[in-house]
Amino acid sequence: MDYLYPPKRLLFLAPEQVQAWVRAKREREDREDEDRPPLRGLDTIPSDAYREVVAVGLYVSNVDHALQKPLRDRAEAEPEGALRNGPGIFLCPERVLSWGDRHGIDPSLVLDKVYYHELAHAFMDTGPTPYDELWGRIVEESLANWLSYQRFSGKEARWVQRLIQDEPAEYQGYLAVGQWAGWWPSTEDGTDLIRAAHFWFRGFFTGLGGRRLPRWVYRELWETYEAFIRRWYRILEWGFPVPPLLPILPLNSTQIKDGLVPVQIWRRAKARNLLTEDENRWFWARLAERVLEETFA
């Protein structure tokens, strides 16, 4: 597993560090009005302390021949049908057993949790994941844990929550990432909502081949849509459900509470290669910041 695991995914945010960062950020906001870049002041650090609970499973988008040969050389045995070309999920039984033993949790439950987490990465593998960016790791890992957590209920769900508490801060935003407060940054004049809506608006028309639209047509459509959003803004703040403004922008409160909304939007953003654009990067970084604040406040 250590051979397979990418080094850039072994840099972590310690929860204690994030808690101190959130406190300092709020104290600073009380004194200053300055608009700072999202996640400023947070740095990942290499830590073997988290290796045992992170490098337990790994999703690989393509187990090609170049990867298969060194794996066969290192393996003591090869199960029938293993190491075929294509996507694959690798699990480390020793670390699964060790993790379960530390908390007195059935190893089969630990295995299920890890497997569903990696399966979530596979589900969201629609395009390049920006793991080199802190905000990309926070969003991807929080959503993967959210999808995994949904597979459990009752006592099992509580045990899974206990396991997640062992993980780095990037993984712990699984509850906040699907909530309204974490998903829609808000300001008194609705500016952030407008910027977010513009993001979805562009993605929607890109999906319809909107890049071929004349610029003036796109501009007229956006100005009309923006005016419509501003009229609805106060109603949104009051908490009333409203009709969807676009097929990929559901604003009905019952839909927003379903974490599949951010999952699907994240999948589409990766599929359309939208995560390289400055406006989109700002939005996801802001979302990641809010997720950490909601989780570690």
GROMACS .gro file of C-alpha atoms in nm:
model
  297
    1MET     CA    1   0.000   0.000   0.000
    2ASP     CA    2   0.282   0.242   0.083
    3TYR     CA    3   0.434   0.171  -0.258
    4LEU     CA    4   0.107   0.259  -0.431
    5TYR     CA    5   0.005   0.561  -0.228
    6PRO     CA    6   0.092   0.896  -0.397
    7PRO     CA    7   0.326   1.107  -0.178
    8LYS     CA    8   0.116   1.420  -0.238
    9ARG     CA    9  -0.174   1.246  -0.064
   10LEU     CA   10   0.033   1.190   0.249
   11LEU     CA   11   0.037   1.560   0.342
   12PHE     CA   12  -0.230   1.633   0.600
   13LEU     CA   13  -0.408   1.900   0.800
   14ALA     CA   14  -0.403   1.822   1.171
   15PRO     CA   15  -0.745   1.887   1.333
   16GLU     CA   16  -0.580   2.074   1.623
   17GLN     CA   17  -0.411   2.305   1.374
   18VAL     CA   18  -0.740   2.377   1.197
   19GLN     CA   19  -0.921   2.449   1.525
   20ALA     CA   20  -0.656   2.709   1.613
   21TRP     CA   21  -0.679   2.853   1.261
   22VAL     CA   22  -1.058   2.889   1.284
   23ARG     CA   23  -1.033   3.068   1.620
   24ALA     CA   24  -0.763   3.304   1.491
   25LYS     CA   25  -0.958   3.372   1.173
   26ARG     CA   26  -1.272   3.471   1.363
   27GLU     CA   27  -1.079   3.695   1.602
   28ARG     CA   28  -0.911   3.861   1.306
   29GLU     CA   29  -1.245   3.914   1.130
   30ASP     CA   30  -1.375   4.091   1.440
   31ARG     CA   31  -1.090   4.342   1.412
   32GLU     CA   32  -1.048   4.371   1.036
   33ASP     CA   33  -1.264   4.413   0.732
   34GLU     CA   34  -1.002   4.290   0.488
   35ASP     CA   35  -1.108   4.030   0.232
   36ARG     CA   36  -0.844   3.758   0.256
   37PRO     CA   37  -0.787   3.468   0.013
   38PRO     CA   38  -0.966   3.148   0.120
   39LEU     CA   39  -0.767   2.906   0.339
   40ARG     CA   40  -0.487   3.155   0.392
   41GLY     CA   41  -0.259   3.052   0.678
   42LEU     CA   42  -0.325   2.678   0.653
   43ASP     CA   43  -0.043   2.443   0.556
   44THR     CA   44  -0.038   2.067   0.521
   45ILE     CA   45   0.238   1.875   0.692
   46PRO     CA   46   0.380   1.526   0.635
   47SER     CA   47   0.271   1.300   0.918
   48ASP     CA   48   0.312   0.927   0.970
   49ALA     CA   49   0.051   0.954   1.243
   50TYR     CA   50  -0.225   0.952   0.979
   51ARG     CA   51  -0.070   0.700   0.741
   52GLU     CA   52  -0.232   0.409   0.927
   53VAL     CA   53  -0.584   0.552   0.883
   54VAL     CA   54  -0.546   0.705   0.536
   55ALA     CA   55  -0.329   0.459   0.344
   56VAL     CA   56  -0.577   0.183   0.428
   57GLY     CA   57  -0.746   0.188   0.090
   58LEU     CA   58  -0.670   0.343  -0.247
   59TYR     CA   59  -0.869   0.394  -0.565
   60VAL     CA   60  -0.661   0.388  -0.884
   61SER     CA   61  -0.825   0.510  -1.204
   62ASN     CA   62  -0.616   0.286  -1.429
   63VAL     CA   63  -0.425  -0.022  -1.317
   64ASP     CA   64  -0.218  -0.045  -1.636
   65HIS     CA   65   0.068  -0.281  -1.724
   66ALA     CA   66   0.331  -0.037  -1.592
   67LEU     CA   67   0.172  -0.063  -1.246
   68GLN     CA   68   0.088  -0.433  -1.261
   69LYS     CA   69   0.444  -0.560  -1.300
   70PRO     CA   70   0.595  -0.410  -0.981
   71LEU     CA   71   0.283  -0.515  -0.789
   72ARG     CA   72   0.322  -0.875  -0.905
   73ASP     CA   73   0.689  -0.866  -0.812
   74ARG     CA   74   0.602  -0.755  -0.457
   75ALA     CA   75   0.300  -0.980  -0.405
   76GLU     CA   76   0.333  -1.314  -0.227
   77ALA     CA   77   0.034  -1.450  -0.417
   78GLU     CA   78  -0.202  -1.334  -0.689
   79PRO     CA   79  -0.575  -1.409  -0.661
   80GLU     CA   80  -0.745  -1.532  -0.974
   81GLY     CA   81  -0.861  -1.243  -1.193
   82ALA     CA   82  -0.659  -0.979  -1.006
   83LEU     CA   83  -0.476  -0.685  -1.166
   84ARG     CA   84  -0.677  -0.640  -1.480
   85ASN     CA   85  -0.648  -0.324  -1.684
   86GLY     CA   86  -0.884  -0.048  -1.577
   87PRO     CA   87  -0.992   0.110  -1.248
   88GLY     CA   88  -0.923  -0.072  -0.924
   89ILE     CA   89  -0.954  -0.044  -0.547
   90PHE     CA   90  -0.672  -0.166  -0.322
   91LEU     CA   91  -0.726  -0.244   0.048
   92CYS     CA   92  -0.470  -0.310   0.322
   93PRO     CA   93  -0.606  -0.588   0.552
   94GLU     CA   94  -0.335  -0.537   0.818
   95ARG     CA   95  -0.429  -0.172   0.865
   96VAL     CA   96  -0.800  -0.253   0.862
   97LEU     CA   97  -0.746  -0.502   1.147
   98SER     CA   98  -0.521  -0.264   1.339
   99TRP     CA   99  -0.767   0.026   1.309
  100GLY     CA  100  -1.055  -0.187   1.430
  101ASP     CA  101  -0.855  -0.331   1.721
  102ARG     CA  102  -0.759   0.014   1.849
  103HIS     CA  103  -1.126   0.102   1.901
  104GLY     CA  104  -1.281  -0.239   1.958
  105ILE     CA  105  -1.473  -0.211   1.629
  106ASP     CA  106  -1.557  -0.513   1.415
  107PRO     CA  107  -1.293  -0.519   1.137
  108SER     CA  108  -1.562  -0.602   0.882
  109LEU     CA  109  -1.727  -0.265   0.958
  110VAL     CA  110  -1.392  -0.089   0.917
  111LEU     CA  111  -1.345  -0.271   0.587
  112ASP     CA  112  -1.690  -0.162   0.468
  113LYS     CA  113  -1.622   0.199   0.563
  114VAL     CA  114  -1.290   0.205   0.377
  115TYR     CA  115  -1.433   0.027   0.073
  116TYR     CA  116  -1.730   0.264   0.042
  117HIS     CA  117  -1.494   0.562   0.077
  118GLU     CA  118  -1.279   0.439  -0.213
  119LEU     CA  119  -1.589   0.351  -0.414
  120ALA     CA  120  -1.700   0.712  -0.368
  121HIS     CA  121  -1.371   0.829  -0.523
  122ALA     CA  122  -1.446   0.600  -0.817
  123PHE     CA  123  -1.796   0.746  -0.850
  124MET     CA  124  -1.653   1.099  -0.856
  125ASP     CA  125  -1.377   1.010  -1.103
  126THR     CA  126  -1.517   1.207  -1.397
  127GLY     CA  127  -1.203   1.413  -1.458
  128PRO     CA  128  -0.878   1.527  -1.296
  129THR     CA  129  -0.900   1.582  -0.920
  130PRO     CA  130  -0.699   1.888  -0.803
  131TYR     CA  131  -0.513   1.707  -0.524
  132ASP     CA  132  -0.227   1.955  -0.551
  133GLU     CA  133  -0.467   2.216  -0.413
  134LEU     CA  134  -0.568   2.211  -0.047
  135TRP     CA  135  -0.926   2.303  -0.134
  136GLY     CA  136  -0.940   2.013  -0.381
  137ARG     CA  137  -0.841   1.761  -0.114
  138ILE     CA  138  -1.088   1.903   0.137
  139VAL     CA  139  -1.381   1.885  -0.105
  140GLU     CA  140  -1.294   1.544  -0.251
  141GLU     CA  141  -1.227   1.369   0.081
  142SER     CA  142  -1.521   1.526   0.263
  143LEU     CA  143  -1.759   1.422  -0.015
  144ALA     CA  144  -1.611   1.071  -0.025
  145ASN     CA  145  -1.667   1.034   0.350
  146TRP     CA  146  -2.020   1.173   0.314
  147LEU     CA  147  -2.104   0.909   0.053
  148SER     CA  148  -1.946   0.638   0.268
  149TYR     CA  149  -2.126   0.751   0.583
  150GLN     CA  150  -2.466   0.732   0.410
  151ARG     CA  151  -2.430   0.356   0.382
  152PHE     CA  152  -2.456   0.311   0.759
  153SER     CA  153  -2.723   0.369   1.022
  154GLY     CA  154  -2.778   0.330   1.395
  155LYS     CA  155  -2.487   0.202   1.601
  156GLU     CA  156  -2.281   0.130   1.289
  157ALA     CA  157  -2.307   0.495   1.181
  158ARG     CA  158  -2.182   0.606   1.524
  159TRP     CA  159  -1.885   0.371   1.497
  160VAL     CA  160  -1.805   0.510   1.152
  161GLN     CA  161  -1.813   0.860   1.298
  162ARG     CA  162  -1.562   0.746   1.557
  163LEU     CA  163  -1.333   0.616   1.284
  164ILE     CA  164  -1.356   0.943   1.092
  165GLN     CA  165  -1.246   1.132   1.404
  166ASP     CA  166  -0.909   0.957   1.365
  167GLU     CA  167  -0.863   1.096   1.016
  168PRO     CA  168  -0.701   1.427   0.909
  169ALA     CA  169  -0.904   1.747   0.900
  170GLU     CA  170  -0.960   1.722   0.523
  171TYR     CA  171  -1.173   1.412   0.581
  172GLN     CA  172  -1.385   1.543   0.867
  173GLY     CA  173  -1.609   1.787   0.677
  174TYR     CA  174  -1.840   1.508   0.564
  175LEU     CA  175  -2.143   1.646   0.752
  176ALA     CA  176  -2.082   2.013   0.678
  177VAL     CA  177  -2.019   1.969   0.306
  178GLY     CA  178  -2.383   1.890   0.232
  179GLN     CA  179  -2.539   2.159   0.449
  180TRP     CA  180  -2.686   2.480   0.316
  181ALA     CA  181  -2.463   2.701   0.532
  182GLY     CA  182  -2.149   2.533   0.407
  183TRP     CA  183  -2.254   2.513   0.044
  184TRP     CA  184  -2.370   2.870  -0.015
  185PRO     CA  185  -2.142   3.142   0.121
  186SER     CA  186  -2.365   3.438   0.205
  187THR     CA  187  -2.315   3.812   0.230
  188GLU     CA  188  -2.561   4.083   0.317
  189ASP     CA  189  -2.606   4.191  -0.044
  190GLY     CA  190  -2.606   3.841  -0.194
  191THR     CA  191  -2.280   3.896  -0.385
  192ASP     CA  192  -2.146   3.549  -0.312
  193LEU     CA  193  -2.472   3.389  -0.417
  194ILE     CA  194  -2.455   3.577  -0.747
  195ARG     CA  195  -2.097   3.461  -0.807
  196ALA     CA  196  -2.195   3.104  -0.728
  197ALA     CA  197  -2.497   3.124  -0.958
  198HIS     CA  198  -2.277   3.258  -1.238
  199PHE     CA  199  -2.053   2.956  -1.190
  200TRP     CA  200  -2.344   2.713  -1.233
  201PHE     CA  201  -2.491   2.921  -1.515
  202ARG     CA  202  -2.171   2.896  -1.718
  203GLY     CA  203  -2.142   2.525  -1.646
  204PHE     CA  204  -2.501   2.468  -1.760
  205PHE     CA  205  -2.454   2.642  -2.093
  206THR     CA  206  -2.118   2.476  -2.145
  207GLY     CA  207  -2.298   2.144  -2.114
  208LEU     CA  208  -2.544   2.258  -2.383
  209GLY     CA  209  -2.265   2.364  -2.615
  210GLY     CA  210  -2.296   2.719  -2.486
  211ARG     CA  211  -1.943   2.806  -2.593
  212ARG     CA  212  -2.083   2.839  -2.943
  213LEU     CA  213  -2.337   3.098  -2.834
  214PRO     CA  214  -2.266   3.454  -2.951
  215ARG     CA  215  -2.119   3.653  -2.664
  216TRP     CA  216  -2.401   3.908  -2.669
  217VAL     CA  217  -2.665   3.633  -2.640
  218TYR     CA  218  -2.489   3.480  -2.341
  219ARG     CA  219  -2.456   3.824  -2.177
  220GLU     CA  220  -2.826   3.903  -2.225
  221LEU     CA  221  -2.927   3.566  -2.080
  222TRP     CA  222  -2.701   3.611  -1.777
  223GLU     CA  223  -2.821   3.966  -1.703
  224THR     CA  224  -3.182   3.848  -1.711
  225TYR     CA  225  -3.101   3.552  -1.488
  226GLU     CA  226  -2.901   3.766  -1.243
  227ALA     CA  227  -3.190   4.010  -1.203
  228PHE     CA  228  -3.419   3.716  -1.132
  229ILE     CA  229  -3.184   3.581  -0.862
  230ARG     CA  230  -3.164   3.917  -0.687
  231ARG     CA  231  -3.544   3.931  -0.665
  232TRP     CA  232  -3.547   3.590  -0.500
  233TYR     CA  233  -3.251   3.650  -0.269
  234ARG     CA  234  -3.447   3.772   0.033
  235ILE     CA  235  -3.690   3.482   0.002
  236LEU     CA  236  -3.396   3.241   0.005
  237GLU     CA  237  -3.259   3.401   0.322
  238TRP     CA  238  -3.596   3.363   0.491
  239GLY     CA  239  -3.574   2.989   0.426
  240PHE     CA  240  -3.873   2.942   0.194
  241PRO     CA  241  -3.835   2.671  -0.073
  242VAL     CA  242  -3.822   2.808  -0.427
  243PRO     CA  243  -3.833   2.644  -0.770
  244PRO     CA  244  -3.505   2.538  -0.931
  245LEU     CA  245  -3.340   2.827  -1.116
  246LEU     CA  246  -3.154   2.592  -1.347
  247PRO     CA  247  -3.150   2.213  -1.385
  248ILE     CA  248  -2.809   2.197  -1.212
  249LEU     CA  249  -2.892   2.460  -0.949
  250PRO     CA  250  -3.170   2.316  -0.728
  251LEU     CA  251  -3.261   2.563  -0.456
  252ASN     CA  252  -3.547   2.376  -0.295
  253SER     CA  253  -3.446   2.333   0.069
  254THR     CA  254  -3.519   1.960   0.075
  255GLN     CA  255  -3.289   1.907  -0.223
  256ILE     CA  256  -3.006   2.117  -0.079
  257LYS     CA  257  -3.004   1.906   0.239
  258ASP     CA  258  -2.937   1.601   0.023
  259GLY     CA  259  -2.559   1.584  -0.006
  260LEU     CA  260  -2.590   1.434  -0.353
  261VAL     CA  261  -2.631   1.788  -0.485
  262PRO     CA  262  -2.270   1.894  -0.412
  263VAL     CA  263  -2.150   1.549  -0.517
  264GLN     CA  264  -2.311   1.581  -0.859
  265ILE     CA  265  -2.192   1.939  -0.907
  266TRP     CA  266  -1.836   1.838  -0.815
  267ARG     CA  267  -1.854   1.549  -1.064
  268ARG     CA  268  -1.975   1.779  -1.340
  269ALA     CA  269  -1.712   2.041  -1.265
  270LYS     CA  270  -1.437   1.779  -1.300
  271ALA     CA  271  -1.591   1.629  -1.612
  272ARG     CA  272  -1.601   1.970  -1.783
  273ASN     CA  273  -1.252   2.065  -1.665
  274LEU     CA  274  -1.389   2.375  -1.492
  275LEU     CA  275  -1.158   2.352  -1.191
  276THR     CA  276  -0.869   2.523  -1.369
  277GLU     CA  277  -1.053   2.855  -1.412
  278ASP     CA  278  -0.985   3.128  -1.156
  279GLU     CA  279  -1.353   3.200  -1.081
  280ASN     CA  280  -1.426   2.833  -1.023
  281ARG     CA  281  -1.116   2.784  -0.814
  282TRP     CA  282  -1.222   3.077  -0.593
  283PHE     CA  283  -1.563   2.924  -0.536
  284TRP     CA  284  -1.437   2.579  -0.441
  285ALA     CA  285  -1.168   2.726  -0.216
  286ARG     CA  286  -1.435   2.935  -0.043
  287LEU     CA  287  -1.654   2.628  -0.004
  288ALA     CA  288  -1.365   2.428   0.145
  289GLU     CA  289  -1.297   2.711   0.390
  290ARG     CA  290  -1.661   2.718   0.502
  291VAL     CA  291  -1.662   2.341   0.544
  292LEU     CA  292  -1.363   2.360   0.780
  293GLU     CA  293  -1.520   2.648   0.973
  294GLU     CA  294  -1.848   2.461   1.015
  295THR     CA  295  -1.667   2.143   1.123
  296PHE     CA  296  -1.411   2.288   1.364
  297ALA     CA  297  -1.593   2.593   1.504
   0.00000   0.00000   0.00000
